[in-house]
Short mmCIF file of C-alpha atoms and ligand atoms in Angstrom, two decimals:
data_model
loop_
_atom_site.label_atom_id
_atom_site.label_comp_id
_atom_site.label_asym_id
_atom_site.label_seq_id
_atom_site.Cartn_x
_atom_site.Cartn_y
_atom_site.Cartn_z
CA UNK A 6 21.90 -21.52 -2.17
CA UNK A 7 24.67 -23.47 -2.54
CA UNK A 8 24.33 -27.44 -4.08
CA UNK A 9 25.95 -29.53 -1.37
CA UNK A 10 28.71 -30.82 -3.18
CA UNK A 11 29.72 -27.36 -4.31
CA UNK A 12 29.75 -26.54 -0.52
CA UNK A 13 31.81 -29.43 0.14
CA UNK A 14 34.27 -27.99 -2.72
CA UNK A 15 34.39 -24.85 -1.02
CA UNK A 16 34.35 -25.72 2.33
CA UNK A 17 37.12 -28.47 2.48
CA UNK A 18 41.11 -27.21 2.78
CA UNK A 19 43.03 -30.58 3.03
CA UNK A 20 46.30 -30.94 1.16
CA UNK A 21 43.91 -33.06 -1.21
CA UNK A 22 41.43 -31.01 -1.57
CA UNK A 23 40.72 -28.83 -4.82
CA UNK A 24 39.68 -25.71 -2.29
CA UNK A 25 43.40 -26.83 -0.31
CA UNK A 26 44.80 -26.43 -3.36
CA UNK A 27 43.48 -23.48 -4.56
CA UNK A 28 44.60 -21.98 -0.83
CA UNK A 29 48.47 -23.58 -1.24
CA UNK A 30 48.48 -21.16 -4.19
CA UNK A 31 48.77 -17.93 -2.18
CA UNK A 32 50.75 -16.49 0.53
CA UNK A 33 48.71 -16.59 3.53
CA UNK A 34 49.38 -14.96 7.15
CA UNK A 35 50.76 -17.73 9.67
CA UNK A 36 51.44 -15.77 12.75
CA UNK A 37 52.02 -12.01 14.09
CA UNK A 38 55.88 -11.34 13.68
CA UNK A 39 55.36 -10.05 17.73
CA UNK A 40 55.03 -14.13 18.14
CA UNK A 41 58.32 -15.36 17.88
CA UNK A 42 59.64 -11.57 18.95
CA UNK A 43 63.31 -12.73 19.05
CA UNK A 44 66.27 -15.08 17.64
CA UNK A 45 66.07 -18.79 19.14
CA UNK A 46 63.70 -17.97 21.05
CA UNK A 47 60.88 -20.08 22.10
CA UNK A 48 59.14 -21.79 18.99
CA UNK A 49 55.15 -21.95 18.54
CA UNK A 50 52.81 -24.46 16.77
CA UNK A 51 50.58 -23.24 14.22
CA UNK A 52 48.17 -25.70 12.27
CA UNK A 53 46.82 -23.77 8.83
CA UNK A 54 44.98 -25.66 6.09
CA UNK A 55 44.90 -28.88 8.38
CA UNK A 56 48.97 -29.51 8.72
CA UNK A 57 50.73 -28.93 11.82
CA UNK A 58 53.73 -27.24 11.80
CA UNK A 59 56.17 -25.54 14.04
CA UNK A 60 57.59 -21.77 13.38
CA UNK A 61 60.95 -20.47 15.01
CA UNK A 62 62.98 -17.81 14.62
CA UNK A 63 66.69 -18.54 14.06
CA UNK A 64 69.96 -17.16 14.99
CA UNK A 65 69.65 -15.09 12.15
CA UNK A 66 66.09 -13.34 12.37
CA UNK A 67 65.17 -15.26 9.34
CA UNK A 68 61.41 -17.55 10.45
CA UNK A 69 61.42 -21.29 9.60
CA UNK A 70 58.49 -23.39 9.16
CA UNK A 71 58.59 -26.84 9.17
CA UNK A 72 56.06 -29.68 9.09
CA UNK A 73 55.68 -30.57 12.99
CA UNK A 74 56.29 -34.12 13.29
CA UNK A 75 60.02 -34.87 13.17
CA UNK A 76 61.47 -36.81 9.99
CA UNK A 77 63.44 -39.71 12.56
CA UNK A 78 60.31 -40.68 14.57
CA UNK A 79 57.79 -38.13 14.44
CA UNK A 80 57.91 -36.47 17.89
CA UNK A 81 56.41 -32.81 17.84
CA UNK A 82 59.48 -30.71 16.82
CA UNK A 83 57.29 -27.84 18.79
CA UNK A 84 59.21 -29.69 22.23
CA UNK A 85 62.78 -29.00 20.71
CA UNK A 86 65.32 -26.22 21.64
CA UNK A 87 65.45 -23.30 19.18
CA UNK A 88 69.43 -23.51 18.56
CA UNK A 89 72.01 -22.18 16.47
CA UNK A 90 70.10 -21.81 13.12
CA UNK A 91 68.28 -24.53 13.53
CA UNK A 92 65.75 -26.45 15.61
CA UNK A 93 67.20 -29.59 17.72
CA UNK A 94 64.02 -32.43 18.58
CA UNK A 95 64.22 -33.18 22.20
CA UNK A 96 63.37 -37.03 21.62
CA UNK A 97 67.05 -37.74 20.29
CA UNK A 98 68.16 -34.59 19.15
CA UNK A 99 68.73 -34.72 15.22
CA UNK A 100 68.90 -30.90 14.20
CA UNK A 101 67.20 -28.99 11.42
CA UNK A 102 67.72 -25.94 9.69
CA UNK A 103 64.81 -23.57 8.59
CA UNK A 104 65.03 -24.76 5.06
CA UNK A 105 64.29 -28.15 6.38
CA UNK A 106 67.73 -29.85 6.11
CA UNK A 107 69.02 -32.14 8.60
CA UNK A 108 72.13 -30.63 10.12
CA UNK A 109 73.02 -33.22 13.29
CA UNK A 110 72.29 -36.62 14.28
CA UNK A 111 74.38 -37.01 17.26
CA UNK A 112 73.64 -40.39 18.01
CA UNK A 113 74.97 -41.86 14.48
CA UNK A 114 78.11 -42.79 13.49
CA UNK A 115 80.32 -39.64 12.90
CA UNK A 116 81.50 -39.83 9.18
CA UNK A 117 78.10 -41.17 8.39
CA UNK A 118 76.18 -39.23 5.34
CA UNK A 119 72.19 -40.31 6.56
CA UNK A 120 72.21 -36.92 7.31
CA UNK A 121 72.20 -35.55 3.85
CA UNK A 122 69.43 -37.69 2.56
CA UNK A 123 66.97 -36.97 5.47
CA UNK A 124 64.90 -33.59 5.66
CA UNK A 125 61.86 -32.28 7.12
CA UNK A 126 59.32 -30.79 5.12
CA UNK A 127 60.01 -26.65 4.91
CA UNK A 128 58.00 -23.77 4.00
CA UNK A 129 58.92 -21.19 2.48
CA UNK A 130 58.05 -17.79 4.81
CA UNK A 131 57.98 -14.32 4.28
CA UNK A 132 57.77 -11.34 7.26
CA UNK A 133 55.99 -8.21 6.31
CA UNK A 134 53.20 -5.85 8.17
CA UNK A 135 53.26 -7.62 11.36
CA UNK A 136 52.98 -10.47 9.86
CA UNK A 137 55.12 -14.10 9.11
CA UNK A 138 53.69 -15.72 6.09
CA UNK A 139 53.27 -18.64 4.72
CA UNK A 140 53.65 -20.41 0.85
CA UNK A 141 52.27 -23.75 1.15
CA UNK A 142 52.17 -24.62 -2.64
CA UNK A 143 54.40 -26.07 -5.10
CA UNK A 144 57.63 -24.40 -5.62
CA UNK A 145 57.60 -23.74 -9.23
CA UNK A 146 54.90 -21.86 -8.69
CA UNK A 147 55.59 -19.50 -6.04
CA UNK A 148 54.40 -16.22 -6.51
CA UNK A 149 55.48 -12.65 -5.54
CA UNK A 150 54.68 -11.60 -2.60
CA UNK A 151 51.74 -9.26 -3.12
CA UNK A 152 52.52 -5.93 -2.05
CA UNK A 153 49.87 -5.04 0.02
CA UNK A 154 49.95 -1.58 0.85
CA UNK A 155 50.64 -1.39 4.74
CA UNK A 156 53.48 -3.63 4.41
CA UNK A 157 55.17 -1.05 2.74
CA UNK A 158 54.37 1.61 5.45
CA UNK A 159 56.33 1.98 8.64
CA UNK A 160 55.36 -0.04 11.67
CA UNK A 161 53.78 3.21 13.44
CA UNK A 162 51.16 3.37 10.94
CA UNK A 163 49.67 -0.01 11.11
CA UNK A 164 48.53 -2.68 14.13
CA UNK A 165 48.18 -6.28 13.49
CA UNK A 166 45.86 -8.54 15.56
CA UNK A 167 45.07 -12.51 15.45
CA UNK A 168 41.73 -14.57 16.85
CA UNK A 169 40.76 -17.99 16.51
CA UNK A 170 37.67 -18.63 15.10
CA UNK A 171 35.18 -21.93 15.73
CA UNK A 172 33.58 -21.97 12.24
CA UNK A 173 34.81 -22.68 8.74
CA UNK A 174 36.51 -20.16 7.17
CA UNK A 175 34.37 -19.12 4.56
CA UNK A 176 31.49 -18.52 7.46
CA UNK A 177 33.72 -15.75 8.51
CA UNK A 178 34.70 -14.69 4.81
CA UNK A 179 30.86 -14.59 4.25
CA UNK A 180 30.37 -12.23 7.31
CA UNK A 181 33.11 -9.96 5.79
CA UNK A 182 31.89 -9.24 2.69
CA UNK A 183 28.14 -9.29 3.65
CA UNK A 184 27.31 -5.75 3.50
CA UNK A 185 23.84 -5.75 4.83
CA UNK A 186 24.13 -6.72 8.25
CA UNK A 187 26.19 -4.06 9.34
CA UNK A 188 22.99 -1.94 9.71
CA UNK A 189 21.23 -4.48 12.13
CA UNK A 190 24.14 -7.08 14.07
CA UNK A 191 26.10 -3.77 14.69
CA UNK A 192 23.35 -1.38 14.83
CA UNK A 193 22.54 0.63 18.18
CA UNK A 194 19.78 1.38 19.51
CA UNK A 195 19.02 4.95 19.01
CA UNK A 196 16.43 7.31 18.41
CA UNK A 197 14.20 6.88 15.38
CA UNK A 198 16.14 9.05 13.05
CA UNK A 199 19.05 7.27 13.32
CA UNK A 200 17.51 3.75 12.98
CA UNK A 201 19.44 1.72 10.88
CA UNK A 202 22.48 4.16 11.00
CA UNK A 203 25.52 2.75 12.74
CA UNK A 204 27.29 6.02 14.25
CA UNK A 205 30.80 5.16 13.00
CA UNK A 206 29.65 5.30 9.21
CA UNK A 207 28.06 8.79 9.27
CA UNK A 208 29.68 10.53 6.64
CA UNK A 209 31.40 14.00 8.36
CA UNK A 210 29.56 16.35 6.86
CA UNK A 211 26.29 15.82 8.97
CA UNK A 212 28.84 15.82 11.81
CA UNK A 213 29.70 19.10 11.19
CA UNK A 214 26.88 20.63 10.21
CA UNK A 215 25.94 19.43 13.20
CA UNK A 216 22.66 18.63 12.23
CA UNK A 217 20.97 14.90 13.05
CA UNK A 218 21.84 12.22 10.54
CA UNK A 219 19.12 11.68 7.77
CA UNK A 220 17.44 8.47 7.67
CA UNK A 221 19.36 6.69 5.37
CA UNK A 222 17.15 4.05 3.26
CA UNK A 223 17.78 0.45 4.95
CA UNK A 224 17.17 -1.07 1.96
CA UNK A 225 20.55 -0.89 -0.25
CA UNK A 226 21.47 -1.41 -3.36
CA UNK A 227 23.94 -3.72 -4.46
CA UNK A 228 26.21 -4.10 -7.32
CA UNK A 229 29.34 -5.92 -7.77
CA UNK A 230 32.66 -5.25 -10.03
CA UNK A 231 34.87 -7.99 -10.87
CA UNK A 232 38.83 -6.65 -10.92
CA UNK A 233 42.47 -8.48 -10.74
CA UNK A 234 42.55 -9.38 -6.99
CA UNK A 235 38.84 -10.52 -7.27
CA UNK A 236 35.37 -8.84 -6.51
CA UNK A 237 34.38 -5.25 -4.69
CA UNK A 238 31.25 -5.38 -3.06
CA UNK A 239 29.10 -2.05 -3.86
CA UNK A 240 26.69 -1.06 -1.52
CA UNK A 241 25.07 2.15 -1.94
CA UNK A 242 22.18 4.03 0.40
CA UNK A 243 20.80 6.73 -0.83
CA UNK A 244 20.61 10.75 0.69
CA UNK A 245 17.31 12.51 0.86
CA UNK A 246 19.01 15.03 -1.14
CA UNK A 247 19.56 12.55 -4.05
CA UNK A 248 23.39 11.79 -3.76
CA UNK A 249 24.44 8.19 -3.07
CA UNK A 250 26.36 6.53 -0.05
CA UNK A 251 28.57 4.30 -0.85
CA UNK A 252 30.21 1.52 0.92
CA UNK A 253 32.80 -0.82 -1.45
CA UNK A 254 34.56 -3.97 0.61
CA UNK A 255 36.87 -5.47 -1.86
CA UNK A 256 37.55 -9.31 -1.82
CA UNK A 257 40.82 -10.92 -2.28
CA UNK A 258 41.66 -14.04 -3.29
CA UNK A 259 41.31 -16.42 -1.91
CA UNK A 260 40.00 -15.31 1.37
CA UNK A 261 41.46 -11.15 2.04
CA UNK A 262 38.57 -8.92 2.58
CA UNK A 263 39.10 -4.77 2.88
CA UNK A 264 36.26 -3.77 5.53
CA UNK A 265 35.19 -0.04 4.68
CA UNK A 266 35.29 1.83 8.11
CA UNK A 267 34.63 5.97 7.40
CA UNK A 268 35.39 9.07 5.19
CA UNK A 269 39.21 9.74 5.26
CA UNK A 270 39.62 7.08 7.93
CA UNK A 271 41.82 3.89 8.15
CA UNK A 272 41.76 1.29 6.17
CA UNK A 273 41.06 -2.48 7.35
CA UNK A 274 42.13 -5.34 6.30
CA UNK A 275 41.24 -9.01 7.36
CA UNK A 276 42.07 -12.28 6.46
CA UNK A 277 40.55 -15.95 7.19
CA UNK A 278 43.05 -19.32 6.80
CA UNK A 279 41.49 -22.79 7.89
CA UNK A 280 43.54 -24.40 10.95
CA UNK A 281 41.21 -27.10 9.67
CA UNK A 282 38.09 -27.41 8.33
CA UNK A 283 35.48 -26.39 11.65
CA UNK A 284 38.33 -23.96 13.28
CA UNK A 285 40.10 -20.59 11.48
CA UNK A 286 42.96 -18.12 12.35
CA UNK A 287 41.86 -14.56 11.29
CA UNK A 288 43.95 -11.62 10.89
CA UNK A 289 42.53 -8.15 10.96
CA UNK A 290 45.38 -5.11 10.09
CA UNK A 291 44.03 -1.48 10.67
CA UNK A 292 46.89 1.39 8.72
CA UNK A 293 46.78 4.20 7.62
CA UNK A 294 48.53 5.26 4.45
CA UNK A 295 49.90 8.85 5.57
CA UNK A 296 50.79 8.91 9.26
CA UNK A 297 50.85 6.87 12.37
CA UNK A 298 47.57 5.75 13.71
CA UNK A 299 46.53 7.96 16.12
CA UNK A 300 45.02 7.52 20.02
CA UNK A 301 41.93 6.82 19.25
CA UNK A 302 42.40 5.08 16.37
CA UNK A 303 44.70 2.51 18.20
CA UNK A 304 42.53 2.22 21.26
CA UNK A 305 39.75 1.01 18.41
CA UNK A 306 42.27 -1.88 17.70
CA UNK A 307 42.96 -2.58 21.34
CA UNK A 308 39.83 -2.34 23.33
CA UNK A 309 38.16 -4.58 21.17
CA UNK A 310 35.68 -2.37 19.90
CA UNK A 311 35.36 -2.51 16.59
CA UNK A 312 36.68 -5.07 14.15
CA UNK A 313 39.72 -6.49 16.42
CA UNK A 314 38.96 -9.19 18.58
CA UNK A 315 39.56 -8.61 22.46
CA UNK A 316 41.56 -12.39 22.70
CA UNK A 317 42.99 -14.11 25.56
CA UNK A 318 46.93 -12.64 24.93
CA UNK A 319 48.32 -16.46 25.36
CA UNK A 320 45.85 -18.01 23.17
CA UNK A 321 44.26 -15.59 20.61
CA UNK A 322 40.89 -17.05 21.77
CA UNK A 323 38.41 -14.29 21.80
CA UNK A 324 37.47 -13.72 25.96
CA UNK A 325 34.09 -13.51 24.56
CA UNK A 326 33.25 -17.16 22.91
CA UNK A 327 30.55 -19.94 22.38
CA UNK A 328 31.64 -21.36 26.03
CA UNK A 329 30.06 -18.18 27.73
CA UNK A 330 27.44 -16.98 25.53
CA UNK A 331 29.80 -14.75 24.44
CA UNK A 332 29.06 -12.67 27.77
CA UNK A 333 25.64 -11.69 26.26
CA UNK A 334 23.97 -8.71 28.42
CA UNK A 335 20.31 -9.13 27.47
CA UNK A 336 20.00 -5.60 29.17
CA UNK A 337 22.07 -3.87 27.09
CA UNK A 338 20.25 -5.64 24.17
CA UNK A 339 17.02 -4.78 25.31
CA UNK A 340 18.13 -0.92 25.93
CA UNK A 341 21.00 0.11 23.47
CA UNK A 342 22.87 -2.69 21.35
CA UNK A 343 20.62 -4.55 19.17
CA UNK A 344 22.64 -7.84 20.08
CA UNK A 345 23.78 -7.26 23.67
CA UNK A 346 26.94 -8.24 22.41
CA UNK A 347 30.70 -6.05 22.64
CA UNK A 348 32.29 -4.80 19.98
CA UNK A 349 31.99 -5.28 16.54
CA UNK A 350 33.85 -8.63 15.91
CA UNK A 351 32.35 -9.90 19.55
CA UNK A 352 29.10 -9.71 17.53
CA UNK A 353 30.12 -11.21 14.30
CA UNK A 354 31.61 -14.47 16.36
CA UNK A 355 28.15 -16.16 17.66
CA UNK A 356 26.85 -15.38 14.14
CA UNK A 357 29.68 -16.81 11.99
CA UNK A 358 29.83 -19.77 14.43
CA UNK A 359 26.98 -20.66 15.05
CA UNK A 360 25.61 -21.14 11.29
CA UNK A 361 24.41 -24.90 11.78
CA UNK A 362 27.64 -25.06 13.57
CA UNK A 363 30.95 -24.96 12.78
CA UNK A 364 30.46 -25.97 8.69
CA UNK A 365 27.15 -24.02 7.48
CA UNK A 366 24.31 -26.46 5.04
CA UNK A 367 24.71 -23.96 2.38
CA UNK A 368 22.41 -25.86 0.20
CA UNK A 369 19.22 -25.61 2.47
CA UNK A 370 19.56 -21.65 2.96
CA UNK A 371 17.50 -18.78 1.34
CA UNK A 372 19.31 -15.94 -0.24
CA UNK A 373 18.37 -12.79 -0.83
CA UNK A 374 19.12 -9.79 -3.31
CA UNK A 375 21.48 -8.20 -0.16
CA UNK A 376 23.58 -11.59 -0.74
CA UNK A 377 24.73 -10.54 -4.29
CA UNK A 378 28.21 -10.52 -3.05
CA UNK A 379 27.90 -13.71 -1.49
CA UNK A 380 26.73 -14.90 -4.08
CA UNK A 381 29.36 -13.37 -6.39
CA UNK A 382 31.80 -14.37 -4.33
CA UNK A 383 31.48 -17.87 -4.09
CA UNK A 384 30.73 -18.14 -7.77
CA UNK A 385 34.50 -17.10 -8.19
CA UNK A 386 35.95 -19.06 -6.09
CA UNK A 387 34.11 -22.40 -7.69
CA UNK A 388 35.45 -21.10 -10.74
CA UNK A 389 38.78 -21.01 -9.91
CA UNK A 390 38.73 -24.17 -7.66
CA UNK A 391 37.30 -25.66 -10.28
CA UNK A 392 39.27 -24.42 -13.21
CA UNK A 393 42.49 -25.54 -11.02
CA UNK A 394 41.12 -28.92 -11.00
CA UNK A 395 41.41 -29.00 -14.52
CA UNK A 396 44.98 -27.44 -14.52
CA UNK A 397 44.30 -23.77 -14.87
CA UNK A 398 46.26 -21.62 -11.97
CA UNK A 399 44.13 -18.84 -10.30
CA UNK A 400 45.57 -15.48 -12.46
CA UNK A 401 44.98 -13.45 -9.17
CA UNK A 402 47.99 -15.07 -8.12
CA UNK A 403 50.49 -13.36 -10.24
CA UNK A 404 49.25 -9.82 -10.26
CA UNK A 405 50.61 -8.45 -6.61
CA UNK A 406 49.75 -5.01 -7.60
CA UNK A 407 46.59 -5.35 -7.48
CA UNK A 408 46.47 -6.28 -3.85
CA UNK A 409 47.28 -2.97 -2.94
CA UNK A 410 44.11 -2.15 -3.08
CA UNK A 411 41.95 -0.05 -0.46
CA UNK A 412 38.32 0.15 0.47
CA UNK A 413 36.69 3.14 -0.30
CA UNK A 414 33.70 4.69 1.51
CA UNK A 415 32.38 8.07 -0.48
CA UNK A 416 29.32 9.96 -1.76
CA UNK A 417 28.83 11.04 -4.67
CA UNK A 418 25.67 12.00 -7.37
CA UNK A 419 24.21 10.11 -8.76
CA UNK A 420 25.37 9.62 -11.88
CA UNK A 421 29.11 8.91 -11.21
CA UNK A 422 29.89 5.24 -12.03
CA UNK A 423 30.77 3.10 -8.91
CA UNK A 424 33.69 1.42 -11.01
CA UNK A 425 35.02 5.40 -11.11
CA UNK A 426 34.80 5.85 -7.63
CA UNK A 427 36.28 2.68 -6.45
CA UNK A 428 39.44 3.56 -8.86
CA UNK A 429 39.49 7.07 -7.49
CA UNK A 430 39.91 5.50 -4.32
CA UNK A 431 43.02 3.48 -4.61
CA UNK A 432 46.63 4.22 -4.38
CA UNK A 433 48.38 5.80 -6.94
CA UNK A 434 50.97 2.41 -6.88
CA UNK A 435 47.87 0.25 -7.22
CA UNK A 436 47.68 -1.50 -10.40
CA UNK A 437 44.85 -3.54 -11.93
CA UNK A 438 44.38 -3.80 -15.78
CA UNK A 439 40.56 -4.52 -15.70
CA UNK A 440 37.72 -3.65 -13.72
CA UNK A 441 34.19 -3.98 -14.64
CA UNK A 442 30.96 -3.53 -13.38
CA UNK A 443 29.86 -7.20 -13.70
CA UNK A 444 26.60 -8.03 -11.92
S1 LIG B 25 61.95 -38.34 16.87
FE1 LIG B 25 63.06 -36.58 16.57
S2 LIG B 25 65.09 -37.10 16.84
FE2 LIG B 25 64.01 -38.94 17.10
FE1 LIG B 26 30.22 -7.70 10.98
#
């Protein structure tokens, strides 16, 4: 439970907001790169953290971003022609460049200087992985881009995919880090043996063994390390022969989750940014560190399956949504999906929306000891939103390293620390200078 001004803290993005300005702090994915696939090519509109803006790609390749309304009279620069390093607004066609200067105003005199003292709000951008970000905060303190490790992979071992979401962000960042419900929302039906055991987590040795799954213990444990990019989730099952399973979904500040998907498998990453404060963009990026994803692995990503969204292609809105019961089959969920529901995102989206609406009443809710992470997680993020109130900048911000991180998904004995595993897990480039077990 959450007081309901500390919900309001968290839950508000605004340019003057504390949580809005804990947000402009980071770089955050705007758009997929495959949006704006060429030079002056069409622009598009994004809105993140309540501002609308308009992206293009210039004569050059290189992505501006500019605040949407234009500086003369505030038509939507999103109608203007995508021209000669710069965007023109249709309404009477002053010109700016992606940094935001004003490069043409036809209709004044010609050796006038207005131009130089007019410009439209620019931010800065960034294109790696798939992906065109965004730095919304103060200049000064821009920070590196954090070198995430599949945007240092070639573009045949990643996929990048977008979705709206109808919620508040942090209902989907929730969802993400939230452990438990993966055995029941994306459980199916199966015999009793495997109750409780979704069939993409089995750990390969059963599978080749070929013998049934064991009946892992639904009731987890859960512990939680605190490191430089934030928090990693621990969950941990345990075998009938007296090893542990463990499942460890790292959290990234502010709002970067890494979704553990199966022994010597992928890795997933997904990210929430506010459009506003009731609607989201997420970004989900499936890699893997050593080769190209393979068949299967990319029909995962496209058939909507598992974690990617299957989205109307135009709009990124899911096909499956609040305005069609997300195409629940109460068949299928009285036969062999426990929510009727396809695909693993398809079932987290009535969930995560659908939490007293769009903006959940955090403060009337009952938590549980399977919500340690939530729990953990939103405890660090008041603390930095409101340490920033007071002055102090987030640290995560400055250690890019560290979000190279992976998620790790292993078993082990017992006696093997969880902090050891997780470390074991990573990269060799990662980098974080503290981890400890915390909770
Ligand atoms: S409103 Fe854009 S040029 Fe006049
Ligand atoms: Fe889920």
């Amino acid at each position: 439970m959450l007081s309901e001004s500390d919900n309001d803290l968290l839950t508000r993005t605004g340019s003057e907001t504390p949580m809005g300005q804990l947000f402009r702090r980071f770089w955050l994915p705007a758009m997929l790169s495959s949006e704006l696939p060429k030079p002056d090519g069409p622009p598009v509109a994004p809105r993140l953290l309540g501002e609308r803006l308009v992206a293009f790609r210039a004569t050059s390749g290189h992505v501006g971003i500019l605040e949407a309304r234009c500086p003369h009279r505030h038509a939507n620069l999103f109608w203007g022609r995508n021209e000669e390093e710069g965007i023109r607004c249709v309404y009477h066609g002053w010109k700016f460049a992606a940094d935001g200067r004003c490069v043409d105003q036809p209709g004044e005199p010609e050796n006038s200087r207005f131009k130089d003292s007019v410009r439209a709000k620019a931010y800065d951008t960034h294109e790696a992985g798939g992906l065109i970000w965004i730095y919304m905060g103060p200049e000064e303190l821009k920070p590196e881009f954090p070198s995430f490790e599949w945007t240092l992979l070639p573009d045949d071992h990643f996929l990048a995919t977008k979705r709206f979401q109808a919620c508040n962000y942090l209902q989907n960042l929730e969802g993400e880090i939230d452990t438990a419900h993966v055995n029941f929302l994306h459980r199916n039906l199966g015999s009793e043996e495997d109750e409780f055991v979704p069939k993409e987590i089995l750990p390969p040795r059963f599978d080749e063994a070929g013998l049934l799954p064991p009946p892992f213990l639904a009731r987890k444990q859960f512990d939680l390390a605190e490191t430089d990019f934030g928090l990693v989730a621990m969950a941990r099952s345990e075998f009938p022969d007296g090893e542990y399973y463990w499942r460890m979904t790292p959290f990234l500040v502010p709002s970067f989750t890494l979704i553990p998907s199966g022994y010597d498998a992928f890795n997933t990453w997904t990210a929430i940014v506010p459009v506003d404060d009731t609607y989201s963009v997420g970004f989900t990026v499936t890699w893997h560190h050593a080769r190209p994803l393979n068949e299967a692995e990319r029909l995962t990503v496209t058939s909507g399956a598992g974690v990617h969204a299957l989205v109307d292609p135009e709009t990124f809105i899911p096909i499956a949504n609040m305005s069609n019961n997300y195409l629940i089959d109460r068949e299928l969920q009285a036969t062999s999906s426990f929510t009727g529901i396809y695909g693993i995102r398809g079932e987290d989206l009535p969930v995560q929306e659908d939490q007293d609406g769009p903006i959940a009443r955090r403060h009337e809710e009952h938590l549980g000891v399977t919500d340690r992470g939530i729990i953990g997680m939103r405890r660090l993020l008041l603390t930095l939103v409101k340490d920033l109130q007071r002055g102090i900048e987030p640290p995560h911000a400055s250690r890019p390293k560290a979000y190279r991180a992976r998620s790790v998904v292993v078993t082990a004995p017992k006696d093997v620390s969880p902090v050891d595993l997780f470390v074991a897990g990573q990269p060799e480039t990662f980098v974080a200078s503290s981890i400890s077990q915390s909770y």
